[in-house]
Short mmCIF file of C-alpha atoms in Angstrom, two decimals:
data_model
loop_
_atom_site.label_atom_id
_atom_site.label_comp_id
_atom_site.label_asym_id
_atom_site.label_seq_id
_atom_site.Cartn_x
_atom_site.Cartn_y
_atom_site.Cartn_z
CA UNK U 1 0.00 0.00 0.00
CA UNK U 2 3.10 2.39 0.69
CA UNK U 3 4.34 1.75 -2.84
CA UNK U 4 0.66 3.31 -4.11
CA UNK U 5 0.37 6.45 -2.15
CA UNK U 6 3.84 7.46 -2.99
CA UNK U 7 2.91 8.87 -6.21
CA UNK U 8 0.21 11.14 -5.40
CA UNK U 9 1.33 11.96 -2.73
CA UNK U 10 5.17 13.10 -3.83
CA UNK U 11 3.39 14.68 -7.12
CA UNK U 12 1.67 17.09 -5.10
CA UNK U 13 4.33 17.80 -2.79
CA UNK U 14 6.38 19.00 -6.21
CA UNK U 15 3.73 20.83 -7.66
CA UNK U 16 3.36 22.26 -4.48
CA UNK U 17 6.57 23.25 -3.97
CA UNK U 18 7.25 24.28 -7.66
CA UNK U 19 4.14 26.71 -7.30
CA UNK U 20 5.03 28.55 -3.89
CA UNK U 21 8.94 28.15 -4.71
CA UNK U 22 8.60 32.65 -5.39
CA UNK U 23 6.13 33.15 -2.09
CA UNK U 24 8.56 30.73 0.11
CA UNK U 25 11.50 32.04 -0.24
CA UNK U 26 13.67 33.32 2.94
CA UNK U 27 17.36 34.41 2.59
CA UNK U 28 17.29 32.42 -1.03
CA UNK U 29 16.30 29.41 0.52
CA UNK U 30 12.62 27.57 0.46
CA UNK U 31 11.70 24.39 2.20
CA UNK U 32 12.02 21.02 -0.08
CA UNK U 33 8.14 19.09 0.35
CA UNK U 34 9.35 16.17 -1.30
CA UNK U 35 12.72 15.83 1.20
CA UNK U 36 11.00 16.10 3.70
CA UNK U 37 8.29 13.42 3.16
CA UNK U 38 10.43 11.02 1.98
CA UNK U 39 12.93 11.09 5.10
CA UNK U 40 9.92 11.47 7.37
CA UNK U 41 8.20 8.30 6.00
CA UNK U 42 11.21 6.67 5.99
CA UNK U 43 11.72 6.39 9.41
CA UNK U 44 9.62 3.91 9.85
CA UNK U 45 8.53 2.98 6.39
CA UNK U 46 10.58 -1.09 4.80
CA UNK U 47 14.05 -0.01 3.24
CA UNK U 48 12.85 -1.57 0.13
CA UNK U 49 9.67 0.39 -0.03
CA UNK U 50 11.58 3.78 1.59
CA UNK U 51 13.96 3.76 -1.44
CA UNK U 52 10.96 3.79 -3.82
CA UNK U 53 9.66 6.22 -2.29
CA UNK U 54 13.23 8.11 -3.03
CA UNK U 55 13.15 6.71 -6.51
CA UNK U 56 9.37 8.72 -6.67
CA UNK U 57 10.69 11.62 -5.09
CA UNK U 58 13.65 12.18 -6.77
CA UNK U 59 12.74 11.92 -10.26
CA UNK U 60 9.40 13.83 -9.44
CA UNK U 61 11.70 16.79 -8.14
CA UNK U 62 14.38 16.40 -11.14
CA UNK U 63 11.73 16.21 -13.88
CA UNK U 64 10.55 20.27 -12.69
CA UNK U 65 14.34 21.34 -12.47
CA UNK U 66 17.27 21.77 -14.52
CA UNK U 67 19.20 19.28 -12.74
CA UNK U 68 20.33 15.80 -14.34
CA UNK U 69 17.20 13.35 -13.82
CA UNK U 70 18.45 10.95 -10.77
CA UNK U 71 20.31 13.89 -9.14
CA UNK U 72 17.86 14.08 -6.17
CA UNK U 73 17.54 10.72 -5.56
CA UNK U 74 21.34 10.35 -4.85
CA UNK U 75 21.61 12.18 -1.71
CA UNK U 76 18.12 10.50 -0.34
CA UNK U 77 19.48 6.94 -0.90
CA UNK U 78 22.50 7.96 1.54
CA UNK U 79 19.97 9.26 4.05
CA UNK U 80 17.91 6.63 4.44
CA UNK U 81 21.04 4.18 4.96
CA UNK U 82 21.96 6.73 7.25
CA UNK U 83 18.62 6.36 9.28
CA UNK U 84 18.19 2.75 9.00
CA UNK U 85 21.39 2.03 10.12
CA UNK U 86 21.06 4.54 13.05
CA UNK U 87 17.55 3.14 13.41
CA UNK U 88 18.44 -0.68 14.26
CA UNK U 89 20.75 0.32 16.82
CA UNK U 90 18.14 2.60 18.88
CA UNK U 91 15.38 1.18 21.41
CA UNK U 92 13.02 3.86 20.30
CA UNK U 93 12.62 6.96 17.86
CA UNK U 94 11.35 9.82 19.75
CA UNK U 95 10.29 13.30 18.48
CA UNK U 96 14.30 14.94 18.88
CA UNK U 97 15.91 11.46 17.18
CA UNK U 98 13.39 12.74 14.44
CA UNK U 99 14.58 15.97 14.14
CA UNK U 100 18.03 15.37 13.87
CA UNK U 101 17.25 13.09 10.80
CA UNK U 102 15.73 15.94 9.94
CA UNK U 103 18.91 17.99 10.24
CA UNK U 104 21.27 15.14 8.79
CA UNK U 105 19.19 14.27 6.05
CA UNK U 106 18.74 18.00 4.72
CA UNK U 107 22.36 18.47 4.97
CA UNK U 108 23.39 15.39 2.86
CA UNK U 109 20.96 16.22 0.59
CA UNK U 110 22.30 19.45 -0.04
CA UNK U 111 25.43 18.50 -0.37
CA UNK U 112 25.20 15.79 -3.00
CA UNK U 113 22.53 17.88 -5.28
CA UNK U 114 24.56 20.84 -5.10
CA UNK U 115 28.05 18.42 -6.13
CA UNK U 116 26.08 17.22 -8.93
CA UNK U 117 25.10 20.61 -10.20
CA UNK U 118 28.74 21.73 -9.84
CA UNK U 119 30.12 18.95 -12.27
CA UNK U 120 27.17 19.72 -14.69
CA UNK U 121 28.11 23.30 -14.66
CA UNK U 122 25.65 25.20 -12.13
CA UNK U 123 27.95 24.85 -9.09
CA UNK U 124 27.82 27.85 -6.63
CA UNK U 125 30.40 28.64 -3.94
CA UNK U 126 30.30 26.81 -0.63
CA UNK U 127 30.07 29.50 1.41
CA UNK U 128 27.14 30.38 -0.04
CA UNK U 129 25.15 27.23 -0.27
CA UNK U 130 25.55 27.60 3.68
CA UNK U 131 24.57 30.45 3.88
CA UNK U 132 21.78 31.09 1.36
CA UNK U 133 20.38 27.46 1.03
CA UNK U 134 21.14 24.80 3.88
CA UNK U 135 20.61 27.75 6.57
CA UNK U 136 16.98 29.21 5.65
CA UNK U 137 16.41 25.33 4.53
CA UNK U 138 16.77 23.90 8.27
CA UNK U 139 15.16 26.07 9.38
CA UNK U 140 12.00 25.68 7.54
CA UNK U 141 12.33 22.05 7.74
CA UNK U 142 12.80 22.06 11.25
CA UNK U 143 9.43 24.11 11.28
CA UNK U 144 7.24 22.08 9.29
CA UNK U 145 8.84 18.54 10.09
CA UNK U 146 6.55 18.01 13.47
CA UNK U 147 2.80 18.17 11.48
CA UNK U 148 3.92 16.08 8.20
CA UNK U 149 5.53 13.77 10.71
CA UNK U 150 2.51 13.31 13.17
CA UNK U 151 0.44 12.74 9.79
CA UNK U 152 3.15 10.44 7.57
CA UNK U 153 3.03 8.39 11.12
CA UNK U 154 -0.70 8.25 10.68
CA UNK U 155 -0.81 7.20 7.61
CA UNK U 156 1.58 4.49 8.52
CA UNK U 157 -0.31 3.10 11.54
CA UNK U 158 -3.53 2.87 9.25
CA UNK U 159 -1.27 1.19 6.52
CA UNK U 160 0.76 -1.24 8.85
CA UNK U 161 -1.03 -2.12 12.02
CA UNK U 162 2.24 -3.40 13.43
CA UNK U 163 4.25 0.02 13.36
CA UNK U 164 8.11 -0.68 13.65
CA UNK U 165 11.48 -0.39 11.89
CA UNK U 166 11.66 -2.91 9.30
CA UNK U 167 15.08 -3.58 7.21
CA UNK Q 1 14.13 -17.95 -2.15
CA UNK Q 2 15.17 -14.08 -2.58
CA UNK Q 3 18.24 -13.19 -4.28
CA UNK Q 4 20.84 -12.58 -1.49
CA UNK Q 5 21.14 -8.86 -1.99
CA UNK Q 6 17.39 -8.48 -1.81
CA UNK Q 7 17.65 -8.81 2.00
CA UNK Q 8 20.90 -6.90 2.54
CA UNK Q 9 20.58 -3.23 2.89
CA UNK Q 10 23.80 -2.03 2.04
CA UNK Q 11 23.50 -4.36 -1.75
CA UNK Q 12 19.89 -2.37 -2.33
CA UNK Q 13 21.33 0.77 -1.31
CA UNK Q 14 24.69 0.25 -3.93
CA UNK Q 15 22.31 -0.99 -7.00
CA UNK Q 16 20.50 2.06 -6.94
CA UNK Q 17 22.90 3.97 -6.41
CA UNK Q 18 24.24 2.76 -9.69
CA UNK Q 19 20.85 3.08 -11.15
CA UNK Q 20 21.23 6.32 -10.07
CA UNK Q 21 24.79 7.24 -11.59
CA UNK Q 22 23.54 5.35 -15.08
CA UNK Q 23 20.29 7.96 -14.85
CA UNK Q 24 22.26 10.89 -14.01
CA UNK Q 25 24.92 10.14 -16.93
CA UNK Q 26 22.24 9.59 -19.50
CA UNK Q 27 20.40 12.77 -18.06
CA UNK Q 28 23.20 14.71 -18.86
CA UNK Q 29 23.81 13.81 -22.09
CA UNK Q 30 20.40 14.41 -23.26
CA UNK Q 31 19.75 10.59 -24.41
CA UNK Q 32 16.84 10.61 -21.67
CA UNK Q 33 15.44 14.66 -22.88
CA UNK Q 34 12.49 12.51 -24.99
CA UNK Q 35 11.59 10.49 -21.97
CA UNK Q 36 11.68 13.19 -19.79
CA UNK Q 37 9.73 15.46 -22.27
CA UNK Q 38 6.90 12.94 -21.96
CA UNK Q 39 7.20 12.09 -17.86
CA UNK Q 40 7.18 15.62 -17.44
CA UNK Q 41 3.61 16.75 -19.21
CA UNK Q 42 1.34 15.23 -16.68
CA UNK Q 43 3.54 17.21 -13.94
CA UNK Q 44 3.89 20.33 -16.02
CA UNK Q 45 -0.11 20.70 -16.45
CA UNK Q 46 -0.94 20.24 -12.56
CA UNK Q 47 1.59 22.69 -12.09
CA UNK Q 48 0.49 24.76 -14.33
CA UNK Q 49 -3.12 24.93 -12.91
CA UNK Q 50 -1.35 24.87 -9.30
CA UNK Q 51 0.32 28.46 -10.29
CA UNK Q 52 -2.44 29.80 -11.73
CA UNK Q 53 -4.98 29.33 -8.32
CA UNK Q 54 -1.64 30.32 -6.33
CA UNK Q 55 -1.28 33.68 -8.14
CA UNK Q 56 -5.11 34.14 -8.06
CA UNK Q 57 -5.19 33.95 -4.48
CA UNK Q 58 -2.13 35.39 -3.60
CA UNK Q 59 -3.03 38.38 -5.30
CA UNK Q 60 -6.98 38.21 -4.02
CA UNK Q 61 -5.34 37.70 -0.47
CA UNK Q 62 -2.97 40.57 -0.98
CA UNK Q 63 -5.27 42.88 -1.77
CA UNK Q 64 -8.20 44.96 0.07
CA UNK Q 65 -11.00 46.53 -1.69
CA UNK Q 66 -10.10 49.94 -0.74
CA UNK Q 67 -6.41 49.77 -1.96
CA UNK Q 68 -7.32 47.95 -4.86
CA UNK Q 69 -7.39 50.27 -7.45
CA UNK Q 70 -5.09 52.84 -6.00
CA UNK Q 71 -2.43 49.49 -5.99
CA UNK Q 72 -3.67 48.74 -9.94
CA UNK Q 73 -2.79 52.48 -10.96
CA UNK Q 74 0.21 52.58 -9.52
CA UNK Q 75 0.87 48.82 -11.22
CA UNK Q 76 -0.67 50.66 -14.74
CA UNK Q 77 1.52 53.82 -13.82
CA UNK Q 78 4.62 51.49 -12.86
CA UNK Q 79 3.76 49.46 -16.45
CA UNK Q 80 3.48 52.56 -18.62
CA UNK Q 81 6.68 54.20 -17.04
CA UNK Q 82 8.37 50.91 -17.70
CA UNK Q 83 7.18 50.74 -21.44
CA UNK Q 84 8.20 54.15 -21.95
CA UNK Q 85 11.39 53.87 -20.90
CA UNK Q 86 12.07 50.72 -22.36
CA UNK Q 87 10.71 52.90 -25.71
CA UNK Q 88 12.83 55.50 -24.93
CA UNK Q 89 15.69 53.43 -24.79
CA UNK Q 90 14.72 51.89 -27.68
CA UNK Q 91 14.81 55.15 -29.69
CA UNK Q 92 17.87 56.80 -27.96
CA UNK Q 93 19.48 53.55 -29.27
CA UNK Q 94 18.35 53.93 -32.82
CA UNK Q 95 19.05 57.92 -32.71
CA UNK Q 96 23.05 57.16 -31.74
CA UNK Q 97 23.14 54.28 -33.81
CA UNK Q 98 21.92 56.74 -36.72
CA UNK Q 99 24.31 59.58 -35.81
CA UNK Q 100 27.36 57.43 -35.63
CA UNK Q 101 26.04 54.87 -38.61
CA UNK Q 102 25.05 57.90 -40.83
CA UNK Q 103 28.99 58.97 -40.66
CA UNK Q 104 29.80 55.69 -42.58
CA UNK Q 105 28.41 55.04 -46.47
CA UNK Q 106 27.87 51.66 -46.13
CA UNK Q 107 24.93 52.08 -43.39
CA UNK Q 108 22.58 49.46 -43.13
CA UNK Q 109 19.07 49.15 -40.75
CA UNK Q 110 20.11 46.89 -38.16
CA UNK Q 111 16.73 46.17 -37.18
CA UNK Q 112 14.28 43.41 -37.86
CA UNK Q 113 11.39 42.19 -37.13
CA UNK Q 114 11.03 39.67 -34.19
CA UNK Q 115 9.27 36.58 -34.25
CA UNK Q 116 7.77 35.98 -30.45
CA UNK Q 117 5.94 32.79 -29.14
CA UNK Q 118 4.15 33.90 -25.99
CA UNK Q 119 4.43 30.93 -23.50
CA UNK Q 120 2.70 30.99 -19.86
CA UNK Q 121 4.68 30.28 -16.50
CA UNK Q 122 3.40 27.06 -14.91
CA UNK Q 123 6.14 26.49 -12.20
CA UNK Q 124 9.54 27.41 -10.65
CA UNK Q 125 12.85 24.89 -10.26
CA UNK Q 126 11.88 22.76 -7.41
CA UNK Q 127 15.91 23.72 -6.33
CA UNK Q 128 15.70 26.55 -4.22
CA UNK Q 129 19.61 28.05 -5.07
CA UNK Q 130 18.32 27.88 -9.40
CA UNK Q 131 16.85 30.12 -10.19
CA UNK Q 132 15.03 29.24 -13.11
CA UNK Q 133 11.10 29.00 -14.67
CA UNK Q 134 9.54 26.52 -16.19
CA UNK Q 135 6.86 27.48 -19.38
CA UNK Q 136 4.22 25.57 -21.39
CA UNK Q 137 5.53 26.04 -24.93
CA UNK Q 138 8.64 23.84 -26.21
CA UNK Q 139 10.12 22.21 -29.76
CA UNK Q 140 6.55 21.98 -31.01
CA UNK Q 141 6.10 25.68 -31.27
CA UNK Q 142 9.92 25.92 -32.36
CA UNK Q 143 11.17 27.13 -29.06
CA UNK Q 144 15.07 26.07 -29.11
CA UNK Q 145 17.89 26.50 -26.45
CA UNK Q 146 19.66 29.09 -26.21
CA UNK Q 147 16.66 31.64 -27.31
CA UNK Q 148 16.44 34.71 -25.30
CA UNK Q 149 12.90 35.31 -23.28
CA UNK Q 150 11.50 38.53 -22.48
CA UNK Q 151 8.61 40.76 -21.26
CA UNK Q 152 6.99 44.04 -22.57
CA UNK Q 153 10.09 45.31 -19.24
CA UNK Q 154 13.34 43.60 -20.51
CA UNK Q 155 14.66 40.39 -20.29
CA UNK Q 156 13.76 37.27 -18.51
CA UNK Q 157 16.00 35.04 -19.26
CA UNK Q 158 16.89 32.62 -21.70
CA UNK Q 159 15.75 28.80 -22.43
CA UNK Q 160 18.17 26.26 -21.34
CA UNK Q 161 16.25 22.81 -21.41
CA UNK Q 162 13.63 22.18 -23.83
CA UNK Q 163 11.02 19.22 -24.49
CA UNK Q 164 7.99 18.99 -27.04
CA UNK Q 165 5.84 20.62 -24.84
CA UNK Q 166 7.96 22.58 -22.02
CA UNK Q 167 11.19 24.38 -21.35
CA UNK Q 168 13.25 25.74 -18.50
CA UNK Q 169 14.37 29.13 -18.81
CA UNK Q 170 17.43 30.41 -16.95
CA UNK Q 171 16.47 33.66 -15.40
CA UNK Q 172 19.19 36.53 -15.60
CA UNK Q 173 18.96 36.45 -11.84
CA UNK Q 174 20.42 33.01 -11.77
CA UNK Q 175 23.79 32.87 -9.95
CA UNK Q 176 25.30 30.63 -13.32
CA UNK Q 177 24.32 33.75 -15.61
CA UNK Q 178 26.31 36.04 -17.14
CA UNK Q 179 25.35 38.39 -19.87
CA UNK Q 180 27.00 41.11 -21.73
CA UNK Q 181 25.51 44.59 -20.91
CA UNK Q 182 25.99 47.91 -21.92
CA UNK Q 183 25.38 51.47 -20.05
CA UNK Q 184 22.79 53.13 -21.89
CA UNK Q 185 24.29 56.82 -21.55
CA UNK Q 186 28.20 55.75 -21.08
CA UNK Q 187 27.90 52.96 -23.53
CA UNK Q 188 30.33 51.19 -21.34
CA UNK Q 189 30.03 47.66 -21.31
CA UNK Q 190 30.53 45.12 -18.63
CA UNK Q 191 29.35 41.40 -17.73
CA UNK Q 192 25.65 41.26 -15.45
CA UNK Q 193 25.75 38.41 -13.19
CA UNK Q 194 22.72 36.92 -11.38
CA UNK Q 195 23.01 37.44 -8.00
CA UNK Q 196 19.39 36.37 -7.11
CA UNK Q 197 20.67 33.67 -4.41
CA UNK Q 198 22.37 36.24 -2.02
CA UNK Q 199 20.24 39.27 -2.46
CA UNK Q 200 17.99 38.76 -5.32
CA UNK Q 201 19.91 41.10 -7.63
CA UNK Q 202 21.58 41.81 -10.35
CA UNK Q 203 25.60 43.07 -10.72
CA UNK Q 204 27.49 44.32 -13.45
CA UNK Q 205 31.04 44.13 -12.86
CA UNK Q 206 33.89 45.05 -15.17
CA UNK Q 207 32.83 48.38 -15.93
CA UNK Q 208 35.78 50.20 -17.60
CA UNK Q 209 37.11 52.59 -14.59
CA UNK Q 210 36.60 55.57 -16.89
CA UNK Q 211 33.08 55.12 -17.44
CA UNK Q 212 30.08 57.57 -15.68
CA UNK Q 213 27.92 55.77 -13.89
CA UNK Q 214 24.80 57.27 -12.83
CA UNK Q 215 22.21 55.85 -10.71
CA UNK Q 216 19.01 54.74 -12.46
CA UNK Q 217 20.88 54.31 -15.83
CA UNK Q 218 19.07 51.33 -17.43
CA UNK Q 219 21.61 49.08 -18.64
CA UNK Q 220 20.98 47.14 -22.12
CA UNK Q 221 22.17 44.00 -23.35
CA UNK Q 222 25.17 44.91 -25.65
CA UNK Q 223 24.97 41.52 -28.08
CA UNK Q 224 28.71 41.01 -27.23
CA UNK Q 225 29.27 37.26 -27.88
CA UNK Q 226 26.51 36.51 -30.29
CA UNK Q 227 24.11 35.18 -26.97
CA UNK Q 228 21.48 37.75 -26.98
CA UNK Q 229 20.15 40.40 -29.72
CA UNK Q 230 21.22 43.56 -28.65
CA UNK Q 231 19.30 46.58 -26.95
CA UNK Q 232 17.51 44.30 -24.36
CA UNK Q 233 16.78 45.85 -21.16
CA UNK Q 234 18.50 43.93 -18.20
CA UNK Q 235 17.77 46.32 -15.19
CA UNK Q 236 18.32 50.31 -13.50
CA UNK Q 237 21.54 50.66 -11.81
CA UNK Q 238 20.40 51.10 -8.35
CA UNK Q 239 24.14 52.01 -6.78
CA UNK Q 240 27.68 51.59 -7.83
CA UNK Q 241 31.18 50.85 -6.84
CA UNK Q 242 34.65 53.24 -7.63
CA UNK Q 243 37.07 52.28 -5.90
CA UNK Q 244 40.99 53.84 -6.99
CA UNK Q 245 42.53 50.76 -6.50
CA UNK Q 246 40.78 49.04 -8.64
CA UNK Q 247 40.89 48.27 -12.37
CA UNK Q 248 37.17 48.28 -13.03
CA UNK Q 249 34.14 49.53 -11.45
CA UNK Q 250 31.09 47.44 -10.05
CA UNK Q 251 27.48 48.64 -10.31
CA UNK Q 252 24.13 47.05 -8.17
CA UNK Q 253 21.24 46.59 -10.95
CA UNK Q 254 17.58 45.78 -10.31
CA UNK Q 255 15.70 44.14 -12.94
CA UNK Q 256 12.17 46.00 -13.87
CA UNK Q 257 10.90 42.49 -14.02
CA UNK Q 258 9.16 40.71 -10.96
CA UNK Q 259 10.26 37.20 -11.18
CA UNK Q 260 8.30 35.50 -8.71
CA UNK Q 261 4.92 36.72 -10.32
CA UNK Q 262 5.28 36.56 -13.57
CA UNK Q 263 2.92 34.66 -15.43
CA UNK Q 264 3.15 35.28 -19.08
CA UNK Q 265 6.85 35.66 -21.40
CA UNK Q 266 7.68 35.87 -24.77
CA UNK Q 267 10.12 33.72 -26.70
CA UNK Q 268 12.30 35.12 -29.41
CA UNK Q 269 12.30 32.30 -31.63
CA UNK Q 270 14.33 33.97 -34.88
CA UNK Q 271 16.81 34.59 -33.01
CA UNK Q 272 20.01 32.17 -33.33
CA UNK Q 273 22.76 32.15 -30.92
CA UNK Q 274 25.86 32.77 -32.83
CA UNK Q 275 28.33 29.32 -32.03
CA UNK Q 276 31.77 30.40 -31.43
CA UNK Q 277 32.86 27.07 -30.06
CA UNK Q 278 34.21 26.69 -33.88
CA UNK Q 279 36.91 29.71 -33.23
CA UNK Q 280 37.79 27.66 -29.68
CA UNK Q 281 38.43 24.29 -31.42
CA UNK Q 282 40.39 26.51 -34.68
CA UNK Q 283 42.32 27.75 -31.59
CA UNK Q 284 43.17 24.39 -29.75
CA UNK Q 285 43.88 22.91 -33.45
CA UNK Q 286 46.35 25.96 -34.29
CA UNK Q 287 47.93 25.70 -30.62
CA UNK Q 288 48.48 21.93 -31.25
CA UNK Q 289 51.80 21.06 -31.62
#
């Protein structure tokens, strides 16, 4: 059922960010829907189904930009290894543990995109992807991360009635 | 029985990773632009109906009924000013091209007629540090890269992706673009870079040290480089750097354009870029030993 509800679900989360991208925007950066959802269902979502939903994602996001198709999806493969790995070796995930996936994920995804742009030409200076794109973008994500969480994990419950880590 | 790398994270995490890499590489070469083209046109027409309800009720939001039509006159009065300058320029261009052209014999009319495709805006780059725009018109209506994109104000941009039915435009505000501009009154010329990550202007940098700048010059592309026709309005100066020590000036620009709310643009589509790349491989064959 996860595999079905990724589509429409990441679709609209492009469209939606596509469409706000202008009204979003603080200090150059805007929040990333589509990041955000996928890490967030991740968490406790099957590693096989999580990296569809990265495969979804990505290309969704990479189809509306400029970038090579695939570049997105890069940086959430290494995040959700990140946070299954980290995830086997906790008791529980509580609402902080969440947030700095939040953190780590957003960075790592920022990173890769932004060292695939540079070797297809549209690099910018590191300095400034600090300052003008992971800054304003944890801070919206750490923002918005608590509601899309509480409902993801809703969705999840309703989907698997066991809810737990799977690898 | 599953395949033994079914059940071990780290050997589903390395295949797609190199599903990833072979995506990317054929991505970048263009082999996938078809594909894309057609994955993209289901996406591209939510979006497009997404933007249109999000500038509807932005603006319906943003608006009370007692400022509304003093806000509209001053938007009609902003317009007009624009259109008239951008005239202006338009004919202070052709006057010194005629006073300096009419001293040679062999003058000829540099102008011609322009062949537009208007095209609507149906989303931005889902990256937040491009700054690019995605529009509804692609090959089919002969829309090619490289084609400059304006507005009745100046220029947007120009079109650096294209499928059958969309492109992406790269707007001069992007960090990656660089165009060649000219001082309308100086005629100095210099390189405008985006700068729309870190303050959501323009810059022109490389401004001879001799030239007069003066604040709310329009500056207008120059055609330098065979890129972009010439006499295209890029922006008003809005402040300047001099500094003695250095070897060229600096000036702040702001473009007359309102990128995040624009919703229609216009495609130059008889316009070809000039390729130069032939003089760079002439060069690296003559330089060979």
């Amino acid at each position: 059922m996860g595999y079905y509800i990724s589509l429409p679900v990441l679709i609209l989360a492009a469209v939606l960010q596509s469409s706000l991208m202008g009204q979003l925007r603080i200090a150059g950066g805007a929040p990333d829907f589509v990041l955000l959802i996928v890490l967030l269902w991740s968490i406790h979502a099957p590693l096989n189904e999580a990296v569809f939903w990265a495969f979804v994602g990505g290309i969704v996001t990479d189809l509306m930009s400029i970038i090579p198709l695939g570049s997105s999806v890069v940086g959430m493969l290494l995040m959700i290894y990140l946070i299954k790995r980290l995830s086997v070796q906790l008791f529980r995930i509580n609402i902080v543990l969440v947030a700095g996936f939040v953190l780590l994920g957003t960075v790592i995804q920022i990173s890769v995109t932004h060292l695939i742009l540079a070797f297809t030409g549209f690099g910018l200076l590191p300095g400034d992807i600090f300052q003008y794109v992971i800054i304003p973008e944890l801070f919206y994500h750490l923002l918005l991360f608590l509601p899309i969480y509480l409902v993801m994990r809703g969705v999840q419950q309703r989907i698997y009635p066991e809810p737990g880590t799977r690898l | 029985m599953r395949p033994r790398w079914r059940s071990n994270p780290i050997g589903i995490i390395f295949i797609s990773l190199i599903v990833c890499a072979v995506l990317i590489g054929l991505s970048a070469t263009g082999i996938l632009r078809p594909v894309e083209g057609i994955a993209a046109a289901p996406i591209n027409f939510i979006t497009g109906i997404f933007n249109r309800a999000q500038l509807s009720i932005s603006s319906a939001l943003g608006e009370s009924a007692d400022i509304i039509s003093l806000r509209n006159r001053i938007y009609d009065l902003e317009e007009q000013l624009a259109i008239i300058q951008a005239e202006n320029i338009g004919l202070r261009e052709i006057a010194s091209d005629y006073e300096r052209l009419a001293d040679l014999l062999s003058y000829t009319s540099a102008a011609q007629d322009e062949e537009l495709v208007t095209a609507e805006v149906i989303g931005l780059d889902t990256q937040s540090s491009i700054r690019s725009i995605i529009i509804n018109q692609g090959t089919r209506s002969g829309i090619e890269v490289g084609m400059p994109v304006v507005t009745q104000l100046g220029l947007v941009g120009r079109i650096i992706d294209v499928s059958a039915n969309a492109a992406h435009v790269q707007l001069v505000t992007d960090q990656n673009s660089a165009i060649s501009g000219r001082l309308q009154n100086s005629r100095a010329e210099g390189s405008v870079v985006g700068r729309g990550l870190t303050n959501g202007i323009l810059e022109m940098q490389h401004i001879p040290v001799d030239s007069e700048i003066t604040e709310g010059e329009l500056v207008v592309t120059s055609g330098l480089g065979g890129n972009l026709p010439p006499d295209l309005v890029i922006g008003q100066i809005t402040s300047y750097r001099d500094f003695e020590f250095e070897l060229s000036q600096s000036a702040q620009l702001r473009s007359l354009i309102d990128f995040n709310t624009l919703e229609f643009v216009l495609v130059i589509t008889n316009f070809e870029p000039a390729d130069i790349s032939v003089f760079d491989e002439e060069d690296n064959n003559g330089q060979a030993p």
